């Protein structure tokens, strides 16, 4: 009976949605009729109103046939008022009415009861006040093809594996659309943290880290519109392919007005495009191929390298500012006195120049014994008094432009870094210093910048000058955060000094651990007051796939991950990976799965597989082709696949993964990309192509 009621109710609410859509279009026409300018100039209110209406219209267009996904009935224990309504993507109808002809946005405080509330006495918080309620109904509603297909009434638990199974069994593209309806309690807690709270989230593969990050962004944009604008949010992702992957989710969550860049793009925006940035695996593969030790890569990303940079900058300040002030041939001040005014502690080089010039000018202007200062080291009888007063006049006006010409400052961070590397022996002692210098400078000569140099360059940028745009960022999200180094976090904290940080990652998936963080406590210390939160349950993979991945975790010395008890068939093994074999595997499952990925260990293997499987017309995803399609058969490396998920994964050469730390982590990442099916193939020397 409840199902039949909800089917009928859907038609009523659909009419309400359509009427609301018509009202929005009328409101937009009225807004367009408002004057473009007022007595105070451009009519900001008009533009804001049009933007708000347009945003609601776009949301309705995307979700008009599935405008809600849940229903709540509860009674406030203090005023005895009952709420009877639906939870969806947008608020529609009179929220205060007693009937159930209303839809509340999933990000609204009341909706927290759907994700966190227990049947019976419970509470939710709105505008800093706690409301005690009695929750009598919490219902999940599945709508498809303009019809209510099924309902699920929660009894006591917030969710259950049985409830989640139908959603988790969907393909990669459909799962993304169901996320809002299936957010779990531990995920919801992170999503609804207060605005100005740093957080670090350690989550096992498939625990929903990216999902939680993007939903938190959407939640904050909805609830804190008066405190923070969409342009003041920044998402930093691991690569451009990942950006392509999440772009549709951002639109679906009405969060696409935020800034979203890969880490490399953030840095390229600062240093320009004169130099090609080498990815971690490009640099690593080059060193391994040429039998060169890569230990120095780890050294470059430690806090000890920051200490060396700080010592270099101390000397740089002295080189720039510790010089006598000579004007019109007169030494107005000796070098020690000049340096006293420019020797700020935390200021950037440009700030020192600006503020030091002002301090110096004011000091000279108000100095009673200016004549003595101006004649300390000269013979008064040979100096024209007019020259001395001319010098005083130039300085006393605090003429920044004039003084700036007296100090030669190198503003190019790449050139500063090259100079630092050339003189690094003066600041730090390291066993493989000669290798570090040789291959770092070699890259720069070839107009290349290795990824392991980016943290230092970013730190140098933060020491040279303020960045007005980056200073305006108030909230930074970082995904796949385990791959960033200690020095990178130090640099990001300096580049975004006013930002709150939300950091998401999994230490077990830190492929290049030698140049990444060792633990989250390191990050916690850098970003300041923050809580480390854990997502220990995997919702992505089947029990068979997770069982296979847990074997790798055991070898890594990590505890096994928990997952939803969902079976999707056994993991399959094949003794060869020739074209015919791969084709047969794909043909066996192509009707069942839209989204099939063949994952290679590295770029060398990717080239080999591209040649071996060229007759299969696979889409190769790499740095040249970043377009991600949920309904294609693709070929890519583990590094590129990080953060993504696929209906089916075929590991091209399982036997190529050794038992060392790096290979085990690569294998773990590869295996946990699969939602429903995992196939492990091996390479045979004599297989046919």
XYZ file of C-alpha atoms in Angstrom:
689
model
C 0.000 0.000 0.000
C 2.817 2.413 0.818
C 4.327 1.802 -2.614
C 1.006 2.512 -4.336
C 0.616 5.693 -2.295
C 4.088 6.897 -3.319
C 3.349 6.151 -6.977
C 0.252 8.363 -6.853
C 2.049 10.987 -4.818
C 4.784 11.213 -7.456
C 2.264 12.518 -10.013
C 1.036 15.182 -7.573
C 4.564 16.312 -6.742
C 5.523 16.263 -10.408
C 2.715 18.757 -11.084
C 4.061 20.902 -8.231
C 7.565 20.779 -9.764
C 6.208 21.815 -13.176
C 4.286 24.740 -11.648
C 7.394 25.822 -9.774
C 9.361 25.703 -13.034
C 6.756 27.961 -14.713
C 6.929 30.375 -11.755
C 10.701 30.563 -12.063
C 10.458 31.456 -15.748
C 7.960 34.222 -14.909
C 10.199 35.497 -12.117
C 13.096 35.603 -14.549
C 11.113 37.746 -16.992
C 10.259 40.129 -14.140
C 13.919 40.314 -13.160
C 14.891 41.125 -16.744
C 12.450 44.056 -16.645
C 14.284 45.554 -13.669
C 16.490 48.571 -14.532
C 20.050 47.625 -15.478
C 21.394 50.639 -13.616
C 20.312 52.459 -10.466
C 21.332 55.783 -8.968
C 24.331 53.974 -7.470
C 25.435 52.477 -10.793
C 25.171 48.896 -12.038
C 22.166 47.023 -10.566
C 23.920 44.209 -8.707
C 20.667 43.020 -7.139
C 19.156 42.419 -10.590
C 22.105 40.315 -11.759
C 22.202 38.321 -8.531
C 18.480 37.595 -8.785
C 18.818 36.422 -12.402
C 21.787 34.199 -11.467
C 19.861 32.615 -8.582
C 16.837 31.913 -10.776
C 18.990 30.513 -13.592
C 20.715 28.169 -11.129
C 17.377 26.811 -9.887
C 16.107 26.370 -13.450
C 19.223 24.376 -14.386
C 18.817 22.126 -11.339
C 15.182 21.474 -12.231
C 16.093 20.660 -15.820
C 18.586 18.042 -14.636
C 16.396 16.488 -11.959
C 12.801 17.254 -12.925
C 11.912 13.577 -13.423
C 13.661 12.468 -10.227
C 13.145 15.526 -7.994
C 13.381 13.638 -4.679
C 14.710 10.364 -3.288
C 13.498 10.153 0.323
C 10.680 10.962 2.725
C 10.734 12.010 6.385
C 8.000 12.257 9.009
C 8.927 13.603 12.428
C 7.399 15.663 15.218
C 9.168 18.444 17.114
C 9.077 17.480 20.806
C 9.023 21.091 21.987
C 6.222 22.636 19.916
C 4.506 19.391 18.779
C 4.630 20.502 15.101
C 4.893 17.671 12.591
C 7.062 17.665 9.466
C 5.882 15.451 6.642
C 7.864 15.896 3.442
C 10.357 14.716 0.856
C 14.125 15.155 0.436
C 15.492 16.068 -2.985
C 17.827 18.266 -4.998
C 15.976 21.537 -4.476
C 13.526 23.033 -1.975
C 10.019 23.335 -3.425
C 6.705 24.054 -1.708
C 5.746 25.437 1.682
C 8.136 23.868 4.179
C 5.913 24.921 7.075
C 2.750 23.289 5.709
C 1.235 20.271 7.448
C 0.683 18.208 4.280
C 3.396 16.331 2.387
C 3.388 18.510 -0.734
C 6.925 19.782 -0.222
C 10.497 18.880 -1.121
C 13.480 19.943 0.993
C 17.033 20.294 -0.355
C 19.326 17.439 0.764
C 21.812 20.017 2.082
C 19.279 21.691 4.414
C 19.634 21.037 8.193
C 16.380 19.026 8.358
C 17.741 16.580 5.794
C 20.461 15.548 8.243
C 17.821 13.313 9.830
C 17.738 11.191 6.677
C 21.475 10.537 6.822
C 22.060 10.467 10.592
C 18.741 10.242 12.394
C 17.580 7.117 14.213
C 13.959 6.095 14.244
C 12.463 7.350 17.521
C 13.852 10.170 19.641
C 16.682 11.983 17.873
C 17.811 15.516 17.022
C 19.235 17.789 14.343
C 20.993 21.156 14.441
C 19.965 24.267 12.522
C 21.456 27.763 12.848
C 23.401 26.703 15.918
C 20.336 25.394 17.773
C 19.508 21.758 18.517
C 15.992 20.519 17.817
C 14.707 17.438 19.632
C 12.310 15.398 17.508
C 10.615 12.041 17.268
C 11.369 10.485 13.872
C 8.617 8.076 12.838
C 9.402 7.508 9.141
C 12.603 7.504 7.109
C 11.925 6.210 3.623
C 14.192 5.732 0.590
C 12.325 6.183 -2.717
C 13.707 4.864 -5.996
C 12.364 6.763 -9.040
C 13.159 5.735 -12.594
C 11.547 6.448 -15.970
C 9.002 8.848 -14.405
C 7.741 6.253 -11.963
C 8.355 5.198 -8.364
C 9.879 1.736 -8.717
C 10.517 0.805 -5.096
C 10.679 2.108 -1.538
C 12.767 1.133 1.459
C 11.727 2.030 5.025
C 14.546 2.196 7.547
C 13.743 0.713 10.896
C 16.615 1.352 13.280
C 19.962 1.413 11.505
C 20.887 4.375 9.336
C 21.541 1.999 6.472
C 22.245 -1.636 5.779
C 24.146 -3.658 3.241
C 20.871 -5.027 1.907
C 19.642 -1.504 1.218
C 22.880 -0.500 -0.536
C 23.298 -3.569 -2.754
C 20.934 -2.462 -5.572
C 22.739 0.875 -5.869
C 26.244 -0.584 -5.675
C 25.410 -3.138 -8.348
C 24.842 -0.367 -10.894
C 27.366 0.642 -13.541
C 29.932 3.374 -12.951
C 27.863 6.077 -14.679
C 24.596 5.338 -12.842
C 26.266 4.962 -9.437
C 27.347 8.593 -9.525
C 23.728 9.691 -9.904
C 22.655 7.691 -6.831
C 25.263 9.028 -4.446
C 23.147 11.699 -2.739
C 20.544 9.083 -1.827
C 23.085 6.640 -0.360
C 25.424 8.806 1.714
C 26.343 6.882 4.845
C 26.492 8.133 8.422
C 30.291 8.342 8.656
C 30.412 10.111 5.270
C 27.637 12.531 6.241
C 29.509 13.506 9.408
C 32.427 14.745 7.293
C 30.186 16.445 4.727
C 28.436 18.519 7.407
C 31.461 19.614 9.422
C 31.467 23.355 10.278
C 32.785 25.682 7.564
C 36.028 26.766 9.208
C 37.251 23.337 10.313
C 40.284 21.739 8.694
C 39.899 18.009 8.172
C 42.080 15.127 7.036
C 40.237 12.046 5.790
C 42.013 8.691 5.596
C 39.827 6.340 3.564
C 40.403 2.884 2.133
C 39.991 2.370 -1.609
C 36.326 2.669 -2.563
C 35.239 4.282 0.713
C 33.875 7.345 -1.077
C 36.613 9.913 -0.406
C 36.046 11.822 -3.637
C 32.287 11.518 -3.201
C 32.475 12.985 0.291
C 34.811 15.784 -0.815
C 32.523 16.940 -3.633
C 29.371 16.644 -1.535
C 31.023 18.649 1.235
C 31.826 21.334 -1.330
C 28.180 21.379 -2.457
C 26.957 21.441 1.146
C 29.184 24.396 2.061
C 28.243 26.361 -1.063
C 24.543 25.915 -0.221
C 24.648 26.655 3.517
C 27.312 29.390 3.675
C 26.457 31.596 0.703
C 26.845 34.751 2.789
C 30.257 33.737 4.141
C 32.018 32.382 1.074
C 31.546 32.739 -2.679
C 31.859 29.836 -5.148
C 35.018 31.432 -6.610
C 36.688 31.235 -3.189
C 36.650 27.409 -3.242
C 39.455 25.487 -4.937
C 39.638 21.767 -5.744
C 43.167 20.454 -6.341
C 43.117 17.104 -8.108
C 45.956 14.724 -9.040
C 45.740 15.171 -12.828
C 43.684 16.487 -15.735
C 42.097 13.076 -16.378
C 40.691 13.063 -12.861
C 39.379 16.580 -13.467
C 37.540 15.311 -16.534
C 36.139 12.446 -14.469
C 34.639 14.657 -11.737
C 33.417 17.489 -13.988
C 29.948 15.994 -14.473
C 29.628 15.268 -10.754
C 30.352 18.929 -9.973
C 27.575 19.972 -12.357
C 25.192 17.411 -10.864
C 25.908 18.772 -7.377
C 25.509 22.420 -8.451
C 29.132 23.030 -7.503
C 30.641 23.702 -10.925
C 31.188 27.429 -10.236
C 34.064 26.584 -7.917
C 37.680 26.587 -9.107
C 38.983 23.185 -10.074
C 42.558 22.508 -11.192
C 45.133 19.769 -11.192
C 48.149 20.463 -8.978
C 50.362 20.830 -12.041
C 47.942 23.378 -13.518
C 48.004 25.399 -10.277
C 51.782 25.626 -10.500
C 51.885 26.232 -14.261
C 49.577 29.201 -13.749
C 52.319 30.618 -11.534
C 55.469 29.758 -13.513
C 54.083 29.855 -17.065
C 54.444 27.292 -19.832
C 58.064 27.795 -20.866
C 59.020 24.572 -19.095
C 57.440 21.138 -19.537
C 56.489 19.566 -16.213
C 57.527 15.915 -15.930
C 55.134 13.696 -14.017
C 56.387 11.577 -11.123
C 56.400 8.415 -13.193
C 58.181 10.094 -16.139
C 61.057 11.148 -13.898
C 61.101 7.821 -12.044
C 61.065 5.748 -15.249
C 63.952 7.781 -16.681
C 66.097 7.221 -13.595
C 65.332 3.491 -13.381
C 65.894 2.972 -17.111
C 69.313 4.616 -16.856
C 70.198 2.827 -13.604
C 70.398 6.078 -11.634
C 69.626 6.174 -7.902
C 66.377 7.976 -7.121
C 67.037 8.411 -3.380
C 67.589 12.132 -3.883
C 63.917 12.524 -4.874
C 62.908 11.742 -1.305
C 65.481 14.187 0.063
C 64.047 17.038 -2.037
C 60.595 16.716 -0.498
C 61.485 16.706 3.199
C 61.236 19.609 5.618
C 65.062 19.574 5.823
C 65.097 20.839 2.232
C 62.926 23.768 3.373
C 65.562 24.591 5.990
C 68.187 24.736 3.252
C 65.927 27.033 1.200
C 65.387 29.293 4.219
C 69.133 29.595 4.763
C 69.585 30.394 1.084
C 66.940 33.123 1.313
C 68.653 34.624 4.357
C 71.788 35.022 2.265
C 69.722 36.276 -0.672
C 68.209 39.024 1.497
C 71.653 40.149 2.527
C 72.865 40.069 -1.075
C 69.941 42.259 -2.174
C 69.550 44.665 0.724
C 72.864 44.770 2.599
C 74.462 47.536 0.579
C 75.089 51.226 1.174
C 72.467 53.714 0.025
C 74.166 56.041 -2.460
C 72.269 58.938 -4.043
C 73.783 61.591 -6.283
C 77.178 60.133 -5.463
C 76.642 60.528 -1.716
C 76.633 57.524 0.635
C 73.577 58.501 2.613
C 73.605 55.348 4.773
C 76.056 52.492 5.292
C 75.054 48.920 4.409
C 74.411 47.765 8.005
C 71.967 50.613 8.602
C 70.182 49.984 5.299
C 69.821 46.257 6.019
C 68.293 47.058 9.406
C 65.245 48.548 7.652
C 64.848 45.670 5.175
C 65.461 42.722 7.464
C 61.871 41.581 8.082
C 61.372 38.009 9.308
C 58.270 36.564 7.642
C 57.787 39.002 4.788
C 58.353 38.101 1.158
C 61.183 39.726 -0.803
C 58.731 42.104 -2.496
C 57.108 42.955 0.843
C 60.538 43.685 2.295
C 61.255 46.018 -0.593
C 57.947 47.848 -0.258
C 57.747 48.068 3.526
C 61.487 48.579 3.992
C 61.457 51.476 1.517
C 58.648 53.154 3.429
C 60.336 52.608 6.793
C 63.628 53.896 5.452
C 62.056 56.960 3.836
C 60.085 57.870 6.954
C 63.110 57.365 9.190
C 65.206 59.710 7.090
C 62.418 62.234 6.795
C 61.928 62.538 10.535
C 65.580 62.126 11.491
C 66.845 65.276 13.195
C 70.476 64.600 12.426
C 69.958 63.855 8.723
C 73.008 65.942 7.912
C 75.152 63.710 10.096
C 73.704 60.565 8.494
C 74.339 61.966 5.062
C 77.916 63.006 5.734
C 79.288 60.125 7.837
C 81.716 58.891 5.209
C 82.419 61.943 3.078
C 84.483 65.119 3.251
C 82.084 68.001 3.945
C 84.333 70.539 2.316
C 84.042 68.764 -1.040
C 80.264 68.229 -1.044
C 77.740 70.591 -2.439
C 75.085 71.155 0.250
C 72.397 71.281 -2.422
C 73.177 67.655 -3.348
C 72.683 66.556 0.246
C 69.298 68.228 0.532
C 68.315 66.884 -2.874
C 69.093 63.365 -1.621
C 67.053 63.991 1.519
C 64.114 65.165 -0.562
C 64.179 62.068 -2.806
C 64.321 59.680 0.141
C 61.943 61.490 2.464
C 59.036 61.216 0.031
C 59.304 57.416 0.476
C 59.618 57.157 -3.293
C 59.211 53.359 -3.717
C 59.843 53.429 -7.442
C 63.116 55.266 -7.056
C 64.460 53.092 -4.255
C 63.342 49.926 -6.091
C 65.830 50.740 -8.870
C 68.641 50.661 -6.321
C 68.023 46.980 -5.449
C 68.229 44.256 -8.090
C 65.669 41.544 -7.364
C 65.242 38.335 -9.357
C 61.489 37.612 -9.520
C 61.679 34.489 -11.682
C 61.257 31.511 -9.289
C 62.858 29.074 -11.744
C 66.037 31.171 -11.969
C 66.119 31.553 -8.201
C 65.765 27.774 -7.797
C 68.520 27.086 -10.340
C 70.789 29.461 -8.417
C 69.925 27.627 -5.187
C 70.739 24.224 -6.735
C 74.046 25.569 -8.073
C 75.018 26.647 -4.539
C 73.205 23.952 -2.551
C 76.474 22.549 -1.152
C 76.704 25.688 1.003
C 73.421 24.945 2.760
C 73.126 21.203 3.203
C 75.159 18.026 3.062
C 73.704 15.009 1.301
C 75.318 11.748 0.213
C 73.950 11.929 -3.330
C 74.328 15.667 -3.798
C 76.226 15.284 -7.062
C 73.384 13.219 -8.578
C 70.806 15.715 -7.311
C 72.624 18.662 -8.871
C 73.415 16.902 -12.130
C 69.934 15.683 -13.023
C 68.054 18.670 -11.620
C 70.116 21.089 -13.686
C 69.992 18.749 -16.701
C 66.196 18.994 -16.714
C 66.240 22.776 -16.583
C 68.702 22.968 -19.481
C 66.230 20.882 -21.480
C 63.373 23.211 -20.431
C 61.884 20.553 -18.158
C 60.789 20.687 -14.525
C 60.488 17.398 -12.631
C 57.538 16.937 -10.301
C 59.901 16.568 -7.347
C 61.032 20.188 -7.889
C 57.528 21.672 -7.798
C 57.242 21.873 -4.005
C 60.522 23.830 -3.790
C 59.504 26.151 -6.630
C 56.145 26.756 -4.986
C 57.929 27.532 -1.725
C 60.237 29.975 -3.515
C 57.233 31.702 -5.092
C 55.744 32.134 -1.623
C 59.026 33.680 -0.424
C 59.328 36.104 -3.352
C 55.941 37.793 -3.394
C 52.317 37.774 -2.274
C 49.735 36.295 -4.646
C 46.520 38.350 -4.468
C 44.367 35.746 -6.263
C 45.592 32.828 -4.160
C 45.216 34.935 -1.020
C 41.514 35.227 -1.853
C 40.963 31.440 -1.744
C 39.157 30.530 1.471
C 38.745 26.773 1.110
C 41.058 24.212 -0.518
C 40.074 20.602 -1.233
C 42.911 18.164 -2.026
C 42.139 14.669 -3.354
C 44.634 11.780 -3.652
C 46.447 13.755 -0.979
C 48.724 10.908 0.106
C 50.859 11.565 -2.982
C 51.949 15.047 -1.875
C 55.160 15.586 0.051
C 55.813 17.252 3.374
C 57.392 20.230 1.605
C 54.437 20.472 -0.800
C 52.031 20.853 2.114
C 54.282 23.485 3.682
C 54.289 25.371 0.372
C 50.524 25.082 -0.193
C 49.895 26.396 3.315
C 52.026 29.448 2.467
C 50.456 29.986 -0.964
C 46.929 29.797 0.506
C 47.471 31.487 3.895
C 43.786 32.263 4.516
C 42.346 28.918 3.431
C 40.707 26.076 5.327
C 41.954 22.690 4.094
C 39.971 19.506 3.449
C 42.415 16.702 2.658
C 41.393 13.266 1.348
C 43.638 10.274 0.699
C 44.765 6.747 1.486
C 48.318 6.093 2.680
C 48.117 2.564 1.216
C 47.693 4.069 -2.241
C 50.783 6.272 -2.017
C 52.547 4.829 -5.049
C 55.739 6.888 -4.855
C 56.062 6.717 -1.094
C 59.700 7.867 -1.162
C 58.571 11.386 -2.126
C 55.198 11.467 -0.352
C 54.073 11.941 3.236
C 54.757 9.124 5.698
C 51.664 9.672 7.833
C 48.785 12.121 8.275
C 50.218 13.483 11.515
C 52.861 15.240 9.403
C 50.111 17.053 7.512
C 48.139 17.754 10.673
C 51.154 19.548 12.133
C 51.567 21.693 9.000
C 48.000 22.847 8.394
C 47.242 23.465 12.046
C 44.129 22.642 14.035
C 42.556 19.666 12.300
C 40.982 16.296 12.954
C 42.013 13.058 11.253
C 38.859 11.159 10.323
C 38.586 7.624 8.970
C 36.498 5.872 6.317
C 37.285 2.178 6.758
C 34.528 0.569 4.695
C 34.724 0.062 0.939
C 31.513 0.516 -1.048
C 33.094 0.115 -4.472
C 34.210 -3.437 -4.951
C 32.646 -6.861 -4.516
C 33.793 -9.188 -1.710
C 35.733 -11.260 -4.237
C 37.717 -8.261 -5.513
C 38.308 -6.877 -2.035
C 39.517 -10.270 -0.877
C 42.114 -10.225 -3.660
C 43.151 -6.655 -2.796
C 43.385 -7.486 0.911
C 46.096 -10.031 0.067
C 48.186 -7.112 -1.157
C 47.360 -5.002 1.900
C 48.567 -7.867 4.086
C 51.911 -7.898 2.255
C 52.118 -4.139 2.783
C 51.610 -4.665 6.508
C 48.266 -2.836 6.536
C 44.992 -4.042 8.079
C 42.400 -5.445 5.652
C 39.609 -3.183 4.428
C 35.972 -3.912 5.230
C 33.387 -3.777 2.476
C 29.701 -4.202 1.778
C 28.851 -7.893 1.483
C 28.126 -7.903 -2.254
C 29.077 -10.769 -4.488
C 29.757 -10.195 -8.190
C 31.535 -13.356 -9.276
C 35.028 -14.700 -8.776
C 38.259 -13.031 -9.829
C 39.540 -14.640 -13.032
C 43.122 -15.535 -13.957
C 44.585 -16.098 -17.434
C 48.082 -17.295 -18.304
C 48.501 -15.007 -21.321
C 47.481 -11.566 -22.510
C 47.683 -11.789 -26.286
C 45.213 -9.907 -28.449
C 42.940 -12.904 -29.004
C 42.749 -13.636 -25.273
C 41.926 -10.042 -24.333
C 39.358 -9.846 -27.123
C 37.636 -13.017 -25.864
C 37.510 -11.651 -22.321
C 36.001 -8.348 -23.476
C 33.467 -10.118 -25.700
C 32.383 -12.278 -22.768
C 31.425 -9.239 -20.687
C 30.741 -6.407 -23.145
C 26.966 -6.899 -22.923
C 27.122 -6.852 -19.135
C 29.535 -3.954 -18.610
C 29.788 -0.650 -20.514
C 32.929 0.505 -18.824
C 35.993 -1.776 -19.213
C 39.571 -0.720 -18.417
C 42.786 -2.563 -19.246
C 45.378 -1.333 -16.747
C 49.141 -1.450 -17.357
C 51.871 -1.198 -14.748
C 53.671 1.746 -16.358
C 54.108 3.706 -19.579
C 56.587 1.217 -21.031
C 54.017 -1.528 -20.625
C 51.314 0.774 -21.987
C 53.269 1.192 -25.222
C 53.717 -2.552 -25.470
C 50.018 -3.197 -24.858
C 49.005 -0.493 -27.355
C 50.957 -2.326 -30.031
C 49.832 -5.818 -29.001
C 46.149 -4.860 -28.813
C 46.008 -2.352 -31.683
C 43.358 -4.415 -33.507
C 40.889 -4.001 -30.607
C 40.323 -0.265 -31.222
C 40.807 0.613 -27.552
C 40.888 4.229 -26.387
C 44.322 4.964 -24.909
C 44.119 7.403 -21.997
C 47.335 9.276 -21.221
C 48.631 12.830 -20.883
C 47.939 13.416 -24.577
C 44.344 12.173 -24.358
C 42.552 13.074 -21.137
C 38.950 12.699 -22.305
C 37.213 10.228 -19.988
C 34.133 8.348 -21.205
C 32.100 6.136 -18.873
C 30.982 3.922 -21.751
C 34.198 2.955 -23.477
C 36.881 0.289 -23.471
C 40.088 2.015 -22.476
C 43.777 1.293 -22.002
C 45.762 3.206 -19.364
C 48.439 2.997 -16.660
C 47.902 2.508 -12.931
C 49.098 6.070 -12.332
C 46.433 7.444 -14.675
C 43.724 5.190 -13.234
C 44.208 6.450 -9.665
C 40.987 7.859 -8.249
C 38.870 6.447 -11.086
C 36.568 3.424 -11.095
C 35.405 1.032 -13.794
C 32.759 -1.670 -14.123
C 35.437 -4.161 -15.105
C 39.233 -4.127 -14.847
C 41.658 -6.315 -16.764
C 45.200 -6.117 -15.408
C 47.333 -6.504 -18.499
C 50.346 -8.228 -16.935
C 49.801 -9.349 -13.361
C 53.155 -11.181 -13.338
C 55.093 -7.937 -13.883
C 54.262 -6.688 -10.385
C 57.066 -7.686 -8.008
C 56.973 -7.954 -4.206
C 58.654 -4.609 -3.465
C 56.790 -1.735 -1.831
C 56.297 0.270 -5.023
C 54.933 -2.625 -7.092
C 52.620 -3.830 -4.315
C 51.076 -0.401 -3.997
C 50.669 -0.164 -7.764
C 48.940 -3.534 -7.784
C 46.636 -2.564 -4.906
C 45.555 0.589 -6.724
C 44.977 -1.319 -9.980
C 42.869 -4.049 -8.381
C 40.676 -1.643 -6.418
C 39.613 0.298 -9.524
C 37.126 -2.509 -10.339
C 33.489 -2.304 -9.308
C 32.189 -5.696 -10.402
C 34.757 -7.745 -12.288
C 38.523 -8.215 -11.970
C 40.585 -10.227 -14.471
C 44.316 -10.876 -13.981
C 46.366 -11.742 -17.060
C 50.012 -12.700 -17.402
C 52.472 -12.129 -20.211
C 54.106 -15.046 -21.990
C 57.274 -14.575 -24.040
C 55.942 -16.652 -26.900
C 52.407 -15.358 -27.020
C 51.118 -14.215 -30.368
C 50.170 -10.638 -30.953
